[in-house]
XYZ file of C-alpha atoms in Angstrom:
653
model
C -95.939 48.203 56.895
C -96.486 51.814 55.957
C -98.694 54.121 57.987
C -101.728 55.439 56.138
C -104.614 57.837 56.593
C -108.110 56.761 55.627
C -110.628 59.544 55.159
C -114.422 59.282 55.345
C -116.666 62.112 54.156
C -120.409 62.139 54.785
C -122.531 64.859 53.183
C -126.229 65.517 53.585
C -127.886 64.497 50.297
C -130.488 67.255 50.676
C -127.795 69.860 51.340
C -124.377 68.567 50.206
C -122.517 71.531 51.678
C -123.383 70.070 55.086
C -120.625 67.521 55.470
C -118.185 66.091 57.979
C -114.731 64.583 57.522
C -113.500 61.802 59.788
C -109.816 60.960 59.319
C -108.605 57.652 60.713
C -104.815 57.977 60.647
C -102.254 55.287 61.466
C -100.563 57.617 63.962
C -100.148 57.455 67.716
C -102.488 60.333 68.455
C -104.023 63.428 66.929
C -102.057 66.655 67.209
C -103.047 70.316 67.222
C -100.224 71.410 64.915
C -100.693 68.625 62.377
C -104.452 69.185 62.343
C -103.968 72.929 61.938
C -101.924 72.335 58.774
C -104.408 69.789 57.428
C -107.312 72.187 57.996
C -105.380 75.031 56.340
C -104.604 72.970 53.238
C -108.134 71.635 52.837
C -109.883 74.948 53.513
C -107.724 76.581 50.850
C -108.394 73.789 48.362
C -112.132 73.596 49.115
C -113.251 76.981 50.507
C -116.352 76.782 52.660
C -116.581 72.973 52.527
C -113.921 71.728 54.917
C -113.212 73.833 57.972
C -111.764 73.763 61.454
C -115.197 72.795 62.748
C -116.091 69.768 60.584
C -112.719 67.993 60.220
C -111.807 65.381 62.835
C -108.264 63.988 62.972
C -108.387 60.728 64.904
C -105.699 58.095 65.388
C -105.431 54.337 65.534
C -103.059 54.916 68.487
C -100.340 52.622 67.189
C -97.068 52.667 69.139
C -94.770 51.314 66.426
C -94.780 54.182 63.962
C -92.871 57.422 63.517
C -92.638 60.026 66.272
C -91.656 63.627 66.793
C -94.628 65.177 65.004
C -96.556 66.532 68.005
C -96.048 70.212 68.705
C -95.880 69.990 72.530
C -92.461 69.231 73.974
C -93.132 66.270 76.304
C -94.100 63.733 73.602
C -91.213 64.981 71.435
C -88.512 63.995 73.920
C -88.211 60.355 72.870
C -87.755 61.485 69.245
C -85.035 63.981 70.226
C -87.343 66.879 69.493
C -89.624 67.890 66.659
C -89.214 65.963 63.402
C -90.582 68.139 60.625
C -90.187 65.424 57.970
C -92.529 63.204 59.975
C -95.128 65.917 60.452
C -95.063 66.915 56.783
C -95.446 63.299 55.666
C -98.502 62.847 57.888
C -99.988 66.114 56.668
C -99.369 65.358 52.980
C -100.729 61.822 53.184
C -103.806 62.877 55.122
C -104.639 65.753 52.792
C -104.276 63.366 49.852
C -106.633 60.872 51.519
C -109.281 63.572 51.991
C -108.873 64.742 48.399
C -109.420 61.192 47.176
C -112.477 60.818 49.386
C -113.806 64.120 48.065
C -113.262 63.012 44.462
C -115.152 59.775 45.061
C -118.224 61.337 46.710
C -121.437 59.825 45.395
C -124.937 59.205 46.665
C -125.274 56.163 48.843
C -126.612 54.755 52.079
C -125.221 54.274 55.558
C -126.143 51.629 58.101
C -125.076 50.855 61.648
C -124.537 47.803 63.834
C -122.422 46.305 66.581
C -121.097 42.936 67.612
C -119.022 41.467 70.424
C -115.292 40.805 70.116
C -114.486 39.013 73.368
C -110.847 38.036 72.861
C -109.536 41.233 71.304
C -108.535 43.160 74.436
C -107.763 42.990 78.149
C -107.752 45.511 80.993
C -104.149 46.308 81.903
C -105.082 48.174 85.110
C -107.741 45.975 86.731
C -106.896 47.178 90.253
C -107.789 50.742 89.229
C -110.979 49.573 87.509
C -112.009 47.882 90.767
C -111.963 51.268 92.493
C -115.105 52.219 90.573
C -118.378 51.689 92.489
C -119.406 48.037 92.754
C -122.964 48.794 91.654
C -121.637 50.482 88.524
C -119.287 47.613 87.700
C -122.140 45.149 88.223
C -123.909 46.614 85.196
C -121.199 45.274 82.884
C -120.059 41.742 82.148
C -116.456 42.704 81.430
C -113.912 45.200 82.723
C -113.350 46.148 79.062
C -115.725 47.246 76.326
C -116.100 44.293 73.984
C -118.412 45.973 71.463
C -117.226 46.658 67.933
C -119.415 49.289 66.281
C -119.481 49.545 62.488
C -120.827 52.109 60.030
C -121.280 50.575 56.576
C -120.949 52.693 53.414
C -122.976 51.437 50.421
C -123.311 53.034 47.013
C -126.685 53.739 45.409
C -126.786 50.167 44.058
C -126.227 48.618 47.481
C -122.599 47.687 46.875
C -120.294 48.095 49.873
C -117.629 50.749 49.369
C -116.153 50.538 52.840
C -116.836 50.871 56.534
C -115.719 52.725 59.638
C -115.531 50.662 62.812
C -114.770 51.513 66.441
C -113.176 49.108 68.919
C -111.053 49.835 71.986
C -107.642 48.149 72.054
C -104.205 49.665 72.455
C -101.862 49.670 69.484
C -99.169 47.915 71.491
C -99.207 44.419 70.019
C -95.712 45.048 68.677
C -93.271 45.345 71.556
C -91.397 48.504 72.501
C -88.051 47.082 71.354
C -89.303 47.105 67.762
C -87.317 49.367 65.414
C -89.392 48.956 62.246
C -92.132 51.364 61.202
C -95.496 49.632 61.465
C -99.167 50.404 62.015
C -99.801 47.757 64.695
C -103.054 45.811 65.006
C -105.483 48.327 63.513
C -103.312 49.008 60.484
C -102.898 45.265 60.090
C -106.670 44.772 60.368
C -107.239 47.328 57.613
C -104.722 45.572 55.382
C -106.219 42.135 56.030
C -109.759 43.268 55.284
C -108.947 45.396 52.254
C -106.745 42.695 50.718
C -109.493 40.114 51.227
C -111.838 42.286 49.148
C -109.299 43.260 46.486
C -106.495 40.668 46.660
C -104.791 41.882 43.492
C -104.621 45.553 44.515
C -101.406 46.893 45.986
C -101.910 48.477 49.440
C -102.913 52.096 49.046
C -104.398 51.485 45.608
C -107.533 49.692 46.775
C -110.984 51.175 46.222
C -112.641 49.504 49.228
C -111.661 51.350 52.428
C -111.708 49.562 55.788
C -111.495 51.899 58.768
C -110.579 50.408 62.131
C -110.803 53.394 64.451
C -109.808 53.691 68.092
C -112.227 54.278 70.960
C -111.960 54.528 74.782
C -108.559 52.902 74.708
C -107.025 54.124 77.973
C -106.743 50.950 80.056
C -106.990 48.441 77.224
C -104.248 46.074 76.125
C -103.893 43.656 73.201
C -101.631 41.509 75.361
C -104.504 39.266 76.314
C -102.591 36.474 78.052
C -101.789 38.845 80.918
C -98.601 40.313 82.350
C -95.773 38.102 83.578
C -92.313 38.492 85.070
C -89.417 37.924 82.711
C -86.657 37.718 85.319
C -84.238 34.881 84.529
C -82.611 33.497 87.668
C -85.123 35.102 90.027
C -87.689 33.119 92.014
C -90.548 35.161 90.516
C -89.497 34.496 86.909
C -92.533 33.362 84.898
C -95.007 34.341 87.607
C -97.804 36.870 87.155
C -96.780 40.438 87.929
C -97.914 42.052 91.168
C -101.630 42.844 90.801
C -101.599 46.348 92.286
C -98.265 47.685 91.033
C -97.342 45.504 88.008
C -93.922 44.812 89.457
C -91.528 41.878 89.634
C -89.355 41.930 92.722
C -90.622 45.475 93.391
C -89.406 46.718 89.992
C -91.359 47.414 86.827
C -88.750 46.649 84.155
C -89.356 42.888 84.024
C -93.170 43.017 83.921
C -94.369 42.490 80.352
C -97.760 41.804 78.837
C -98.036 38.788 76.569
C -100.089 38.748 73.408
C -101.959 35.699 72.086
C -99.050 34.766 69.832
C -96.466 35.175 72.580
C -94.823 31.790 71.992
C -94.228 32.687 68.338
C -93.626 36.453 68.127
C -95.195 39.829 68.804
C -95.863 40.075 65.060
C -97.982 36.950 65.334
C -99.855 38.499 68.276
C -100.401 41.603 66.178
C -101.952 39.572 63.384
C -104.192 37.629 65.775
C -105.585 40.768 67.439
C -106.076 42.294 63.995
C -107.912 39.205 62.795
C -110.318 39.357 65.752
C -111.320 42.849 64.634
C -111.547 41.744 61.003
C -113.800 38.849 61.986
C -116.070 41.205 63.924
C -116.288 43.548 60.963
C -117.034 40.700 58.577
C -119.801 39.482 60.844
C -121.482 42.870 60.661
C -120.842 43.383 56.956
C -122.662 40.108 56.355
C -125.778 41.236 58.224
C -128.679 43.554 57.556
C -127.780 46.629 59.601
C -129.930 49.494 60.880
C -130.227 52.323 58.335
C -128.781 55.679 59.362
C -131.174 58.496 58.583
C -131.205 62.179 59.430
C -129.129 65.317 58.934
C -125.367 65.802 59.038
C -124.266 68.224 61.771
C -121.129 69.124 63.673
C -119.938 71.248 66.570
C -116.447 72.333 67.581
C -114.981 74.629 70.207
C -111.816 75.056 72.244
C -111.689 74.649 76.018
C -108.914 75.803 78.324
C -108.636 73.132 81.012
C -106.332 75.039 83.384
C -108.294 75.893 86.534
C -111.622 75.447 84.744
C -114.377 75.728 87.341
C -117.751 74.058 86.870
C -120.523 72.439 88.859
C -121.138 68.704 89.154
C -124.691 67.373 88.803
C -124.872 67.072 92.621
C -124.212 70.808 93.002
C -120.572 70.585 94.071
C -118.198 73.154 92.595
C -114.931 71.689 91.317
C -112.111 72.663 88.998
C -109.558 71.114 86.701
C -105.836 71.881 86.900
C -102.910 72.924 84.737
C -101.242 69.792 83.335
C -99.023 67.590 85.479
C -97.703 64.037 85.281
C -97.614 61.807 88.346
C -94.825 59.512 89.503
C -96.654 56.469 88.144
C -96.472 57.975 84.654
C -92.760 57.092 84.754
C -93.661 53.596 85.938
C -95.056 52.844 82.490
C -97.514 50.034 81.801
C -97.423 46.296 81.241
C -97.406 47.133 77.507
C -94.260 49.200 78.010
C -92.752 49.219 81.503
C -90.867 52.205 82.858
C -87.420 52.369 84.366
C -85.472 53.311 87.489
C -87.496 52.814 90.683
C -90.853 54.181 89.503
C -93.896 51.940 89.963
C -97.580 52.157 89.171
C -100.136 52.729 91.895
C -98.247 55.379 93.891
C -100.674 57.869 95.401
C -98.692 58.560 98.536
C -97.790 62.055 99.668
C -94.198 60.925 100.230
C -91.960 60.364 97.234
C -90.939 56.911 96.113
C -87.376 58.180 96.100
C -86.227 61.497 97.624
C -83.642 61.757 94.830
C -86.394 62.394 92.278
C -87.930 65.064 94.516
C -84.667 66.966 94.147
C -84.013 66.239 90.474
C -87.537 66.925 89.184
C -87.198 70.646 89.896
C -84.367 70.796 87.374
C -86.677 69.374 84.691
C -89.915 71.306 85.280
C -90.761 73.951 87.897
C -91.663 72.712 91.359
C -95.457 72.816 91.835
C -96.845 75.450 94.177
C -99.363 74.556 96.865
C -102.344 75.436 94.659
C -101.192 72.954 92.006
C -100.381 70.309 94.626
C -103.849 70.653 96.133
C -105.555 70.708 92.727
C -103.797 67.567 91.481
C -104.212 65.678 94.801
C -103.845 62.740 95.392
C -101.413 62.676 92.468
C -97.787 63.114 93.595
C -96.437 65.384 90.870
C -93.312 64.303 89.016
C -93.446 66.646 86.013
C -95.246 69.960 86.467
C -95.691 70.339 82.722
C -98.416 72.982 82.865
C -95.879 75.429 84.275
C -93.047 74.404 81.941
C -92.909 76.929 79.092
C -89.288 76.664 77.951
C -88.288 76.304 75.192
C -92.019 76.032 74.465
C -95.101 74.446 76.029
C -94.561 70.939 77.405
C -98.260 69.982 77.488
C -101.491 71.411 76.087
C -103.694 73.600 78.243
C -106.386 74.062 75.612
C -108.087 71.125 73.902
C -110.440 70.571 70.963
C -114.033 69.739 71.879
C -115.826 68.248 68.883
C -118.847 66.131 67.973
C -119.970 64.862 64.586
C -123.559 63.833 63.933
C -124.688 61.620 61.074
C -128.374 60.878 61.511
C -128.875 59.076 64.828
C -125.130 58.459 65.219
C -122.999 60.898 67.217
C -119.215 60.580 67.324
C -117.601 62.115 70.402
C -114.179 63.175 69.107
C -112.050 63.083 72.257
C -108.666 64.775 72.878
C -107.329 61.964 75.045
C -107.396 58.320 76.048
C -110.522 57.556 78.060
C -110.434 54.457 80.221
C -113.147 51.831 79.878
C -115.359 53.238 82.634
C -114.684 56.836 81.617
C -115.891 55.989 78.134
C -119.013 54.309 79.478
C -119.897 57.322 81.622
C -119.183 59.715 78.758
C -121.333 57.839 76.261
C -124.162 57.356 78.712
C -124.239 61.003 79.816
C -124.142 62.382 76.277
C -126.755 59.972 74.969
C -129.085 60.946 77.807
C -128.487 64.634 77.095
C -129.091 64.242 73.359
C -132.420 62.556 74.070
C -133.554 64.860 76.895
C -132.915 67.969 74.789
C -134.803 66.485 71.853
C -131.791 66.423 69.549
C -132.204 62.685 68.986
C -134.751 60.018 69.820
C -134.426 56.735 71.645
C -132.440 55.317 68.707
C -129.542 57.651 69.525
C -126.204 55.850 69.197
C -123.032 57.388 70.652
C -119.433 56.293 70.029
C -116.094 57.620 71.216
C -113.201 58.269 68.855
C -109.709 59.192 69.911
C -107.172 60.208 70.916
C -108.010 62.862 68.353
C -107.240 66.448 67.337
C -105.240 67.374 70.467
C -103.285 64.924 72.588
C -104.133 65.616 76.227
C -103.000 62.222 77.510
C -105.425 60.166 79.666
C -108.898 60.470 81.150
C -109.440 58.234 84.175
C -112.506 58.270 86.405
C -112.048 60.104 89.742
C -112.032 56.720 91.476
C -109.345 55.363 89.158
C -107.432 58.619 89.557
C -107.249 58.020 93.298
C -105.372 54.755 92.707
C -102.725 56.505 90.588
C -101.751 53.753 88.239
C -100.325 54.870 84.904
C -103.671 56.027 83.510
C -104.503 58.103 86.590
C -101.008 59.558 86.805
C -101.312 60.553 83.129
C -104.706 62.231 83.597
C -102.988 65.576 83.324
C -105.807 67.949 84.284
C -106.573 66.338 87.649
C -109.297 64.141 89.068
C -112.193 66.130 87.563
C -110.977 65.792 83.956
C -113.714 63.350 82.918
C -116.473 65.363 84.562
C -115.209 68.508 82.876
C -115.488 66.826 79.487
C -118.966 65.522 80.276
C -119.993 69.007 81.389
C -118.644 70.750 78.294
C -119.769 68.241 75.676
C -123.238 68.132 77.276
C -123.511 71.922 77.161
C -123.186 72.075 73.365
C -125.377 69.176 72.183
C -128.042 71.659 71.050
C -125.741 72.634 68.179
C -126.375 69.164 66.725
C -130.143 69.681 66.494
C -131.804 69.486 63.078
C -132.407 73.237 62.907
C -129.286 74.392 64.753
C -127.007 77.016 63.226
C -123.674 78.508 64.138
C -121.031 77.340 66.592
C -120.685 77.868 70.360
C -118.442 80.442 72.058
C -114.844 79.300 72.299
C -111.730 79.843 74.335
C -108.755 81.048 72.270
C -107.209 78.424 69.998
C -103.796 77.056 70.992
C -100.878 79.104 69.701
C -98.790 77.522 66.947
C -95.604 76.118 68.463
C -93.953 74.572 65.425
C -92.145 77.857 64.695
C -90.329 77.451 68.044
C -89.673 73.737 67.646
C -86.217 72.351 68.180
C -84.672 69.067 67.133
C -81.518 67.311 68.246
C -81.660 64.937 65.301
C -78.921 65.556 62.783
C -79.765 65.699 59.107
C -78.292 63.422 56.478
C -74.767 64.653 55.770
C -73.857 62.388 52.865
C -73.992 58.820 51.589
C -71.158 56.803 50.112
C -71.236 53.410 48.457
C -67.715 52.452 49.509
C -64.632 51.650 47.514
C -65.422 49.622 44.393
C -69.162 49.676 45.058
C -72.228 51.349 43.579
C -75.475 52.134 45.350
C -77.857 49.227 44.922
C -75.124 46.624 44.533
C -75.985 43.261 46.056
C -73.826 42.384 49.048
C -75.636 39.198 50.050
C -77.761 37.597 47.361
C -80.798 35.346 47.448
C -80.492 31.580 47.128
C -80.399 30.466 43.511
C -79.277 26.857 43.900
C -82.687 25.504 44.894
C -86.296 26.712 44.949
C -87.914 28.423 47.935
C -91.179 27.218 49.432
C -93.946 28.885 51.430
C -92.849 29.918 54.914
C -89.217 30.488 53.957
C -87.593 33.919 54.185
C -85.984 35.336 51.066
C -83.245 37.781 52.086
C -80.918 40.080 50.169
C -78.566 42.814 51.370
C -77.735 45.855 49.245
C -75.338 48.793 49.315
C -77.728 51.367 50.740
C -78.361 55.042 51.331
C -80.220 56.869 54.069
C -83.995 56.497 53.583
C -84.517 59.981 55.026
C -83.243 61.362 51.717
C -86.625 60.474 50.226
C -89.487 58.969 52.217
C -90.989 57.742 48.948
C -94.524 58.764 49.856
C -97.060 56.905 47.716
C -94.146 54.770 46.547
C -92.067 51.999 48.107
C -88.532 51.200 49.208
C -88.847 47.648 47.901
C -90.691 45.411 45.505
C -91.030 41.704 45.155
C -91.241 41.244 41.393
C -92.658 38.201 39.585
C -91.726 37.290 36.017
C -95.027 37.143 34.108
C -95.016 36.552 30.333
C -91.449 37.788 30.110
C -92.150 41.003 32.052
C -91.408 41.832 35.673
C -94.562 42.635 37.681
C -94.513 44.049 41.214
C -96.510 41.761 43.514
C -95.345 42.965 46.962
C -94.159 46.293 48.361
C -93.006 47.652 51.705
C -96.693 47.995 52.647
C -97.146 44.232 52.836
C -96.696 42.621 56.264
C -94.718 39.802 54.659
C -91.875 42.166 53.723
C -89.390 44.092 55.842
C -86.962 46.863 54.956
C -84.062 47.410 57.357
C -81.500 50.174 56.899
C -78.281 50.160 58.927
C -75.446 52.678 59.040
C -72.126 50.842 58.786
C -69.846 53.883 59.055
C -70.826 57.405 60.037
C -67.418 58.766 59.040
C -67.387 57.085 55.627
C -71.137 57.531 55.061
C -71.708 53.882 54.161
C -74.807 51.855 54.936
C -76.633 48.672 54.017
C -80.242 47.769 53.331
C -81.627 44.367 54.195
C -84.810 43.259 52.382
C -86.744 40.238 53.572
C -89.815 38.551 52.154
C -91.448 35.704 54.065
C -93.275 33.738 51.378
C -96.983 33.426 52.143
C -99.019 30.272 51.760
C -100.645 30.171 48.346
C -97.922 32.156 46.596
C -97.845 31.038 42.948
C -94.816 29.080 41.809
C -92.568 30.913 39.396
C -89.578 33.210 39.069
C -89.139 36.231 41.328
C -86.605 38.867 42.368
C -86.197 41.487 45.108
C -85.888 45.133 44.078
C -84.521 47.949 46.221
C -85.367 51.608 45.535
C -83.088 54.154 47.172
C -81.866 57.726 46.984
C -78.306 58.827 47.737
C -77.069 62.195 48.906
C -73.567 63.319 47.898
C -71.554 65.723 50.019
C -72.073 68.304 47.283
C -74.854 68.037 44.732
C -78.374 66.730 44.403
C -80.039 63.648 45.831
C -80.118 60.949 43.144
C -82.401 57.905 42.904
C -81.054 54.436 42.191
C -82.363 50.870 41.904
C -80.863 47.527 42.891
C -82.020 44.011 41.993
C -81.279 40.652 43.522
C -80.691 37.622 41.348
C -83.749 35.767 40.150
C -85.006 32.948 42.343
C -87.751 30.382 42.050
C -90.646 29.317 44.225
C -92.025 25.823 43.905
């Protein structure tokens, strides 16, 4: 499935220049550099309407899509550096989504509601959650937020044009060994809902827009059956992982979370978790929801989190720290376990392995005593806040942003808040909005993120002390959450009905893309091979007998590198149906029933293959079909050239 951006614009009917843009992108997290380019393009196209202050770039937080687009070095490493093609594709698609939203602006009505989705998530760090005060935990039925909040968009005639929902669940339904681009459970949910409304529209060409946005996702997991040891031949094989450390035989590698479709496939789990969210949205879309009334407002500023001093409500002076990753960061999670001898839940002052104490200084600078004390009790593995070569490893400055639409306030967060962090954040900001007279008792606050800047995790101080993955990845130290509460609370007055201007700001982060490096090689050339042409069929479909629902139709073609042309707003494949003597495209690479797999067969010769698969869905009409492959080849000298390949015709009965 392709990754997409879905844009939502809300303008004040009494003053249409007052508007906010919420972008729900099928990406892993928001990024300062990508957002900077999006803001630049939109502010040039629509001067005075869309600005750095009123545009929010949020993510569905999928983990099965493209990487390398973030401008800080640490998240680039797994992609072998910065991948400009990825960043530009995200920017272009997102700008296009906003332009389409802008072109479709019309008077309408908004309404708001919430429902419970019990089976859609699980806490993957319950031992850390239990560190929170018992009296606080007693206020909640679950150790996860089960609420799905939905904002319905109706036109002036009361017809639904779309919705924007918020529900906390990690985009890790598809396992980490996946090599196909996908948009995980929230992208799947959007497809399922949109296709149910407009079943004949190709994905991306629908007029009804279903937004499934992320919320306080930090310690959530879609792998709702729990985490188990996959250790063939060991006595603990098949048993639940260790509760405190998520280990199997004292190692993390074999501890894996299992989704609800575990016995079938991770793709089945992905669809099930998506369907839970779809069902929740449909429940709300079928109800009479609370009207949203009031002005449209926004506030944005930058905050430098390195050694930021502030005062807690009890009068204690505290400070945040320059970024650092703890040892348990390398231990990974049950959604994606780490390697070597790192484990979760290490808050000891002594290293898990003295070898890493020696080696880590060759990766990032050793922390000084001030940083050690500030980050305590986190044992520092990567001192990223002091790593500046070849450019910044982690952000020091983050976006602070809130959007107000009537009685609804969206806290646009630059990180992954855990369940309890999100609860404290929402509660504190709602209380502040009411106490300052910005909103009344009907104030409704939601969290969206990770958005704008990716500043990793936000655990509560109590969870931080346990130092599981989420605490170890809370890069600014144990007072990160309280710093956010303090800052967001201090600027709520800018959301008041009569408020003007924007608050003072720390300097914006410096653009790093000009310094970016990449170890990925470009496409040198493509070759079809002796006696072959691009698009030739190497392995054809079955023509001797009809296919039926549930069967996989497969064809292999002489291919070319897909990086030659990402085919934005297009497709690498079609499933065509013969209708009245004409071929009609009925599936593309945006349908979950199709897969496109490219494989290099010889780097020296430049040859490759493309495998196209279509698993026939129930209810597919009988008839004649074919598979079509769209590619682009690059010669050693000359221009990139498009080509098309077709399988033989086949029938479905």
